[in-house]
Amino acid sequence: MWRARYVTAQQLAGFRHYKYSAVDTNPLSVYVMQPIWDKIIKIVPLWIAPNVLTFSGFVMILVNYFLISFYDWDYTASGTSPGLVPTWVWLFSAFTTFCAYTLDSIDGKHARRTQSSSPLGELFDHGLDSWATSIFVLSFFSVCSRDNGKTGVSVYTMYIYLSIVLFNFMCSHWEKYNTGVLFLPWGYDLSQVVLIAAYLLTGAVGVEVWHKPFLFGYYITDILVILLIGFSLFLSFPQTLYNIRRAHLKKTLKNGSLYEGLLPLVSPLLLFILLTVWVVLSPGNILAKQPRLFLWMVGVAFSNVICKVIICQMSSTRPELFHWFLFPLALVVYAAIAGLLGWTEEMALAIFTVSVTAAHVHYGICVGRQLSKHFNIYIFSLKKRVEE
C-alpha cells in the first residue's frame, strides 16, 4: 500500500544535483524574528531530527483547525453566537500558531546545525507548508465568521481570499522553478504575526471586535482583504515577474523556452477554474451549504498539485501538463452543474473531499519513504538507514 513510486528515476537522479538557494529580504524576518529564532534554536537538543520539528508544527496547526471546527463547523459561531467558541480556544489558537511559526522557522537552522540538510528535508518542509497555508486561512475564518446579513464575510469572499493566498504561494515556487532561487515572500512572516495578534485580540476582548466599524466605516476584515489584494497585485506578483525577468537578462533562467517556463502554472490555474465554475454554477449553492468542507478540499487539491511542481523544480525535470486530480474533479463539476447530482451534490463533495485527502496523504507518505530509501536516511531520525 505504501510502496507506490510517485517520484520517477529521472527525478531521483535530479535530486542528487540539487542545492538549496534562498533570499530573505523581509525586514520583519531579518531584524526582528531571526534573532529570536537564533536564541530558540539553541535549546533544541541536537539528537532531534529537523523533520520532527517540521511535522510537530504541522500537527499543531491541524489540532487547532479541528478544535475550531468542532465549535464552529459552518463559520457562524462568531457571528450568531459570539460566546459559543470558548475564550481558551482563541488563546490556544494563538499559542499553536506561534509554535508552528517558530518550528517552521527553525527547522532549517536545526538541519544546518546538525549537518543533516537534505532535499528530503526541504521537500518535507515545503510540502507541508503548501497544505498548512490553506489551514491557517480556514482557521482564521472562524474569527471573522460568515456573513449573517449584518456583519461577517461572505463565503464567496472566503473563497477569493483563500485563492489569493494560495496564488501567492504558487508564485513563490513558480519563481523558484524558473530562477532556481526561493525569494522568501514578505507576506509569510507578516501573516503569521497578524494571525497571532488576531487570536490574542479575540481572546482578550471577544469576537465582537470584528463586527464593529474600525476605520472610516470599514471593518477590520474589510481592511485585511483590501491589504491582501493590494499586497498581491502591487508587490508580491510584480516582484515575482521582476525576479524572473532579471534572471532572463542575466541568462540564468533554468528553462530556455516560454512553454517550459509557464508549464507549472497550467494545472493550478485549471484547478481554480474548475473550482470557480463549481462555486458559481452549483445548482445547490454548494459553497454556501458546505463552506468548510469545500474550502478544505480546495486546500488539499492545491497542495498536491504544488507538491508535484516542487519536486520538478528541485529535480530540474519538466512537470506534467495536466495533474490527474483535474479529471475526476472535472467529472464531478460537470455532473453538479448539469444537475445530474441533484440532492446528492453535498454527498458527492464529501466523497470527493475524503478521496482527495486520502490520496494526498498516501502521496506524501510514499514520496517520503521513496526519498528516504534513495538518500539512505530516515525521515524522523538522524541515524542512517541500514541498506536493504
C-alpha positions as a printed NumPy array, in Angstrom:
array([[  0.   ,   0.   ,   0.   ],
       [  2.821,   2.399,   0.867],
       [  5.293,   1.302,  -1.814],
       [  3.875,   3.302,  -4.727],
       [  6.598,   5.114,  -6.675],
       [  5.424,   8.631,  -7.383],
       [  8.936,  10.005,  -7.955],
       [ 10.465,   8.895, -11.262],
       [ 14.012,   7.611, -11.719],
       [ 14.835,  10.8  , -13.635],
       [ 13.619,  12.924, -10.724],
       [ 15.565,  10.868,  -8.191],
       [ 18.711,  11.403, -10.257],
       [ 17.971,  15.128, -10.446],
       [ 17.695,  15.385,  -6.654],
       [ 21.337,  14.341,  -6.375],
       [ 22.436,  17.614,  -8.007],
       [ 20.049,  19.887,  -6.108],
       [ 21.367,  22.74 ,  -3.959],
       [ 19.152,  24.953,  -1.845],
       [ 19.267,  28.682,  -2.582],
       [ 17.072,  31.258,  -0.871],
       [ 16.954,  35.019,  -0.352],
       [ 15.214,  36.681,   2.598],
       [ 14.912,  40.47 ,   2.399],
       [ 11.906,  40.935,   4.682],
       [ 12.856,  43.464,   7.424],
       [ 10.425,  41.822,   9.869],
       [ 12.124,  38.491,   9.366],
       [ 15.729,  39.693,   9.169],
       [ 15.755,  42.233,  12.01 ],
       [ 13.024,  41.017,  14.373],
       [ 12.202,  37.331,  14.024],
       [ 15.568,  35.838,  13.02 ],
       [ 17.324,  36.993,  16.222],
       [ 14.516,  35.353,  18.197],
       [ 14.826,  32.088,  16.261],
       [ 18.62 ,  32.136,  16.746],
       [ 18.076,  32.118,  20.51 ],
       [ 15.322,  29.479,  20.468],
       [ 17.29 ,  27.08 ,  18.275],
       [ 19.986,  26.81 ,  20.956],
       [ 17.627,  24.962,  23.312],
       [ 16.659,  22.292,  20.759],
       [ 18.523,  19.024,  21.542],
       [ 20.982,  18.   ,  18.843],
       [ 19.579,  14.461,  18.678],
       [ 16.18 ,  15.659,  17.378],
       [ 15.759,  15.354,  13.61 ],
       [ 14.756,  18.601,  11.822],
       [ 11.732,  16.883,  10.248],
       [ 10.396,  16.207,  13.751],
       [ 10.236,  19.968,  14.276],
       [  8.571,  20.47 ,  10.893],
       [  5.975,  17.78 ,  11.446],
       [  5.267,  18.852,  15.043],
       [  4.403,  22.337,  13.823],
       [  2.078,  20.937,  11.178],
       [  0.344,  18.689,  13.72 ],
       [ -0.276,  21.703,  15.95 ],
       [ -1.877,  23.516,  13.01 ],
       [ -4.133,  20.523,  12.38 ],
       [ -5.104,  20.175,  16.044],
       [ -6.029,  23.848,  16.179],
       [ -8.048,  23.589,  12.96 ],
       [-10.063,  20.573,  14.1  ],
       [-10.625,  22.128,  17.533],
       [-12.078,  25.277,  15.971],
       [-14.105,  23.148,  13.542],
       [-15.658,  21.314,  16.487],
       [-17.052,  24.541,  17.875],
       [-17.691,  26.286,  14.564],
       [-18.253,  23.878,  11.681],
       [-20.195,  26.251,   9.431],
       [-18.385,  29.507,  10.282],
       [-21.376,  31.032,  12.059],
       [-20.432,  30.76 ,  15.743],
       [-18.624,  34.091,  15.949],
       [-21.47 ,  35.919,  14.239],
       [-24.723,  34.486,  15.589],
       [-23.447,  33.044,  18.892],
       [-20.391,  35.081,  19.961],
       [-19.835,  33.04 ,  23.143],
       [-20.097,  29.624,  21.505],
       [-16.346,  29.344,  20.954],
       [-14.701,  29.484,  24.415],
       [-12.072,  32.134,  25.087],
       [ -9.449,  29.489,  25.776],
       [ -9.815,  28.219,  22.189],
       [ -8.703,  31.571,  20.758],
       [ -5.773,  31.718,  23.175],
       [ -4.861,  28.144,  22.265],
       [ -5.014,  29.163,  18.596],
       [ -2.54 ,  31.981,  19.245],
       [ -0.242,  29.559,  21.075],
       [ -0.334,  26.843,  18.397],
       [  0.123,  29.377,  15.588],
       [  3.17 ,  30.853,  17.302],
       [  4.616,  27.385,  17.957],
       [  4.008,  26.264,  14.357],
       [  5.539,  29.502,  13.047],
       [  8.556,  29.032,  15.301],
       [  9.103,  25.372,  14.417],
       [  8.767,  26.101,  10.702],
       [ 11.339,  28.88 ,  11.039],
       [ 13.969,  26.932,  12.969],
       [ 13.794,  23.53 ,  11.252],
       [ 16.191,  24.634,   8.509],
       [ 18.531,  26.217,  11.042],
       [ 18.49 ,  22.996,  13.048],
       [ 19.238,  20.961,   9.912],
       [ 22.332,  23.049,   9.231],
       [ 23.25 ,  22.903,  12.911],
       [ 23.139,  19.099,  12.894],
       [ 24.635,  18.861,   9.382],
       [ 21.578,  16.919,   8.233],
       [ 20.297,  19.173,   5.44 ],
       [ 18.896,  17.182,   2.521],
       [ 16.479,  17.522,  -0.4  ],
       [ 14.125,  15.241,   1.559],
       [ 14.02 ,  17.737,   4.418],
       [ 13.333,  20.688,   2.128],
       [ 10.614,  18.823,   0.242],
       [  9.072,  17.706,   3.533],
       [  9.073,  21.304,   4.768],
       [  7.688,  22.908,   1.613],
       [  5.194,  20.105,   1.037],
       [  3.67 ,  20.574,   4.481],
       [  3.798,  24.361,   4.004],
       [  1.707,  24.001,   0.84 ],
       [ -1.015,  22.332,   2.91 ],
       [ -0.625,  24.415,   6.058],
       [ -1.089,  27.628,   4.063],
       [ -4.764,  26.851,   3.479],
       [ -5.331,  25.524,   7.015],
       [ -4.089,  28.791,   8.545],
       [ -6.62 ,  30.705,   6.449],
       [ -9.514,  28.331,   7.141],
       [ -8.925,  28.59 ,  10.887],
       [ -8.87 ,  32.387,  10.73 ],
       [-12.257,  32.497,   9.005],
       [-13.854,  31.365,  12.271],
       [-12.677,  34.586,  13.893],
       [-14.479,  36.885,  11.477],
       [-17.39 ,  34.461,  10.78 ],
       [-19.504,  34.212,   7.635],
       [-21.949,  36.899,   6.545],
       [-25.131,  36.929,   8.646],
       [-26.782,  39.896,   6.945],
       [-25.234,  42.483,   9.245],
       [-21.591,  41.612,   9.743],
       [-19.136,  38.916,   8.756],
       [-17.553,  37.789,   5.493],
       [-19.444,  36.065,   2.703],
       [-18.382,  32.531,   1.788],
       [-17.507,  33.822,  -1.679],
       [-15.115,  36.363,  -0.161],
       [-13.615,  33.481,   1.836],
       [-13.066,  31.551,  -1.378],
       [-11.455,  34.553,  -3.083],
       [ -9.301,  35.263,  -0.014],
       [ -8.095,  31.649,   0.104],
       [ -7.438,  31.621,  -3.636],
       [ -5.284,  34.755,  -3.425],
       [ -3.218,  33.331,  -0.566],
       [ -2.654,  30.076,  -2.471],
       [ -1.868,  32.058,  -5.628],
       [  0.92 ,  33.846,  -3.759],
       [  2.329,  30.535,  -2.546],
       [  2.202,  29.169,  -6.087],
       [  4.039,  32.219,  -7.442],
       [  6.911,  31.718,  -4.991],
       [  7.573,  28.202,  -6.218],
       [  6.915,  29.049,  -9.86 ],
       [  9.536,  31.763,  -9.44 ],
       [ 11.975,  29.237,  -7.953],
       [ 11.199,  26.77 , -10.76 ],
       [ 12.422,  29.375, -13.248],
       [ 15.224,  31.093, -11.32 ],
       [ 16.499,  28.33 ,  -9.038],
       [ 16.245,  30.733,  -6.081],
       [ 13.49 ,  30.857,  -3.47 ],
       [ 12.778,  34.522,  -2.759],
       [ 11.053,  34.192,   0.602],
       [  7.762,  36.136,   0.43 ],
       [  7.347,  39.09 ,   2.745],
       [  3.742,  38.152,   3.377],
       [  4.531,  34.96 ,   5.304],
       [  6.056,  36.497,   8.432],
       [  3.574,  39.365,   8.41 ],
       [  0.605,  36.995,   8.068],
       [  1.799,  34.856,  10.989],
       [  2.197,  37.879,  13.251],
       [ -1.25 ,  39.174,  12.21 ],
       [ -2.825,  35.762,  12.891],
       [ -1.308,  35.524,  16.344],
       [ -2.372,  39.099,  17.148],
       [ -5.901,  38.423,  15.85 ],
       [ -6.319,  35.358,  18.057],
       [ -4.972,  37.185,  21.105],
       [ -7.246,  40.159,  20.429],
       [-10.262,  37.879,  20.06 ],
       [ -9.403,  36.027,  23.25 ],
       [ -8.936,  39.294,  25.152],
       [-11.997,  41.311,  24.069],
       [-14.222,  38.787,  22.262],
       [-15.297,  38.293,  18.653],
       [-17.424,  41.425,  18.834],
       [-14.368,  43.481,  17.913],
       [-14.605,  42.06 ,  14.385],
       [-18.213,  43.168,  13.992],
       [-17.726,  46.878,  14.661],
       [-16.509,  49.525,  12.192],
       [-12.799,  50.122,  12.736],
       [-11.684,  52.894,  10.363],
       [-13.746,  55.172,   8.092],
       [-16.687,  52.783,   8.389],
       [-14.629,  49.749,   7.332],
       [-14.442,  46.62 ,   9.432],
       [-11.096,  45.024,  10.314],
       [-11.873,  42.121,   7.982],
       [-12.529,  44.539,   5.104],
       [ -9.165,  46.203,   5.705],
       [ -7.374,  42.837,   5.796],
       [ -8.939,  41.788,   2.484],
       [ -8.007,  45.115,   0.864],
       [ -4.438,  44.82 ,   2.152],
       [ -4.167,  41.221,   0.922],
       [ -5.376,  42.071,  -2.582],
       [ -3.185,  45.178,  -2.742],
       [ -0.138,  43.302,  -1.454],
       [ -0.638,  40.53 ,  -4.025],
       [ -1.341,  42.724,  -7.048],
       [  1.136,  45.526,  -6.403],
       [  4.001,  43.873,  -4.526],
       [  4.139,  40.074,  -4.493],
       [  3.24 ,  39.194,  -8.099],
       [  5.166,  42.127,  -9.672],
       [  8.212,  41.138,  -7.59 ],
       [  7.946,  37.575,  -8.922],
       [  7.844,  38.812, -12.524],
       [ 10.742,  41.173, -11.848],
       [ 12.938,  38.39 , -10.424],
       [ 12.177,  36.127, -13.374],
       [ 12.918,  38.914, -15.863],
       [ 16.161,  39.758, -14.072],
       [ 17.217,  36.097, -14.302],
       [ 16.346,  36.181, -18.014],
       [ 18.516,  39.259, -18.594],
       [ 21.381,  37.638, -16.67 ],
       [ 20.858,  34.446, -18.695],
       [ 20.465,  32.397, -15.51 ],
       [ 16.944,  31.111, -16.173],
       [ 16.651,  27.369, -15.683],
       [ 14.172,  26.983, -18.547],
       [ 15.01 ,  28.038, -22.065],
       [ 11.513,  28.353, -23.535],
       [  8.357,  30.235, -22.634],
       [  6.396,  26.963, -22.753],
       [  8.595,  25.281, -20.16 ],
       [  8.578,  28.39 , -18.   ],
       [  4.775,  28.585, -17.909],
       [  4.159,  24.825, -17.704],
       [  3.927,  24.672, -13.863],
       [  1.046,  27.18 , -13.94 ],
       [ -1.261,  25.1  , -16.148],
       [ -2.579,  22.588, -13.621],
       [ -3.001,  25.062, -10.716],
       [ -4.869,  27.521, -12.942],
       [ -7.1  ,  24.791, -14.394],
       [ -7.77 ,  23.592, -10.861],
       [ -9.031,  27.011,  -9.787],
       [-11.032,  27.459, -12.982],
       [-12.875,  24.187, -12.352],
       [-13.435,  25.027,  -8.689],
       [-14.705,  28.508,  -9.542],
       [-17.103,  27.098, -12.13 ],
       [-18.487,  24.757,  -9.471],
       [-18.832,  27.611,  -6.966],
       [-20.6  ,  29.94 ,  -9.41 ],
       [-22.833,  27.461, -11.268],
       [-23.67 ,  24.996,  -8.5  ],
       [-27.458,  24.412,  -8.53 ],
       [-27.394,  23.624,  -4.823],
       [-25.127,  26.544,  -3.9  ],
       [-22.552,  24.08 ,  -2.612],
       [-20.133,  26.637,  -1.156],
       [-22.843,  28.252,   0.988],
       [-24.083,  24.883,   2.245],
       [-20.699,  23.286,   2.963],
       [-18.085,  26.068,   3.134],
       [-15.674,  24.284,   5.454],
       [-15.74 ,  21.031,   3.5  ],
       [-15.379,  22.768,   0.134],
       [-12.561,  25.072,   1.204],
       [-10.711,  22.16 ,   2.851],
       [-10.911,  20.285,  -0.45 ],
       [ -9.549,  23.343,  -2.287],
       [ -6.536,  23.467,   0.035],
       [ -5.757,  19.747,  -0.213],
       [ -6.071,  19.619,  -4.003],
       [ -3.868,  22.69 ,  -4.356],
       [ -1.241,  21.211,  -2.042],
       [ -0.969,  18.025,  -4.086],
       [ -0.673,  19.92 ,  -7.358],
       [  2.026,  22.225,  -5.966],
       [  3.951,  19.354,  -4.346],
       [  4.494,  17.873,  -7.802],
       [  5.694,  21.248,  -9.066],
       [  8.128,  21.481,  -6.135],
       [  9.517,  18.021,  -6.921],
       [ 10.052,  19.016, -10.562],
       [ 11.68 ,  22.273,  -9.516],
       [ 14.071,  20.523,  -7.113],
       [ 14.932,  17.74 ,  -9.574],
       [ 15.175,  20.023, -12.658],
       [ 12.554,  17.991, -14.524],
       [  9.514,  19.017, -16.535],
       [  6.128,  18.883, -14.734],
       [  3.152,  17.1  , -16.222],
       [  0.77 ,  19.255, -18.22 ],
       [ -2.419,  18.022, -16.511],
       [ -2.485,  16.811, -12.928],
       [ -4.608,  13.682, -12.563],
       [ -6.832,  15.366,  -9.909],
       [ -8.243,  17.538, -12.695],
       [-10.012,  14.653, -14.449],
       [-12.203,  13.354, -11.581],
       [-12.782,  16.947, -10.484],
       [-13.978,  17.865, -13.977],
       [-16.415,  14.934, -13.921],
       [-17.807,  15.936, -10.523],
       [-18.119,  19.59 , -11.557],
       [-19.87 ,  18.66 , -14.799],
       [-22.273,  16.329, -13.014],
       [-23.019,  19.034, -10.436],
       [-23.652,  21.982, -12.771],
       [-25.599,  19.778, -15.216],
       [-27.986,  18.869, -12.421],
       [-27.092,  15.177, -12.567],
       [-26.227,  15.035,  -8.872],
       [-29.37 ,  16.75 ,  -7.627],
       [-29.736,  16.47 ,  -3.862],
       [-26.621,  14.258,  -3.684],
       [-24.275,  17.143,  -4.549],
       [-23.22 ,  17.558,  -0.92 ],
       [-22.617,  13.838,  -0.634],
       [-20.534,  13.904,  -3.813],
       [-18.467,  16.757,  -2.362],
       [-17.907,  14.793,   0.847],
       [-16.834,  11.658,  -1.024],
       [-14.546,  13.626,  -3.339],
       [-13.01 ,  15.528,  -0.403],
       [-12.29 ,  12.348,   1.55 ],
       [-10.836,  10.713,  -1.564],
       [ -8.594,  13.666,  -2.392],
       [ -7.399,  13.913,   1.218],
       [ -6.634,  10.181,   1.384],
       [ -4.827,  10.334,  -1.967],
       [ -2.765,  13.299,  -0.807],
       [ -1.764,  11.615,   2.464],
       [ -0.858,   8.451,   0.54 ],
       [  1.191,  10.524,  -1.894],
       [  3.069,  12.265,   0.899],
       [  3.89 ,   9.064,   2.779],
       [  5.013,   7.214,  -0.34 ],
       [  7.181,  10.079,  -1.589],
       [  8.756,  10.383,   1.864],
       [  9.511,   6.667,   2.005],
       [ 10.877,   6.691,  -1.531],
       [ 13.271,   9.58 ,  -0.899],
       [ 14.216,   8.166,   2.492],
       [ 15.369,   4.972,   0.825],
       [ 17.046,   6.827,  -2.031],
       [ 19.139,   9.065,   0.247],
       [ 19.668,   6.309,   2.825],
       [ 18.302,   8.467,   5.657],
       [ 15.352,   8.26 ,   7.998],
       [ 12.645,  10.896,   7.901],
       [ 12.338,  11.334,  11.669],
       [ 15.759,  10.238,  12.856],
       [ 19.335,  11.387,  12.362],
       [ 20.514,   7.789,  12.131],
       [ 21.488,   6.37 ,   8.762],
       [ 19.278,   3.69 ,   7.252],
       [ 20.588,   0.153,   7.029],
       [ 20.652,  -0.524,   3.297],
       [ 18.498,  -3.459,   2.24 ]])
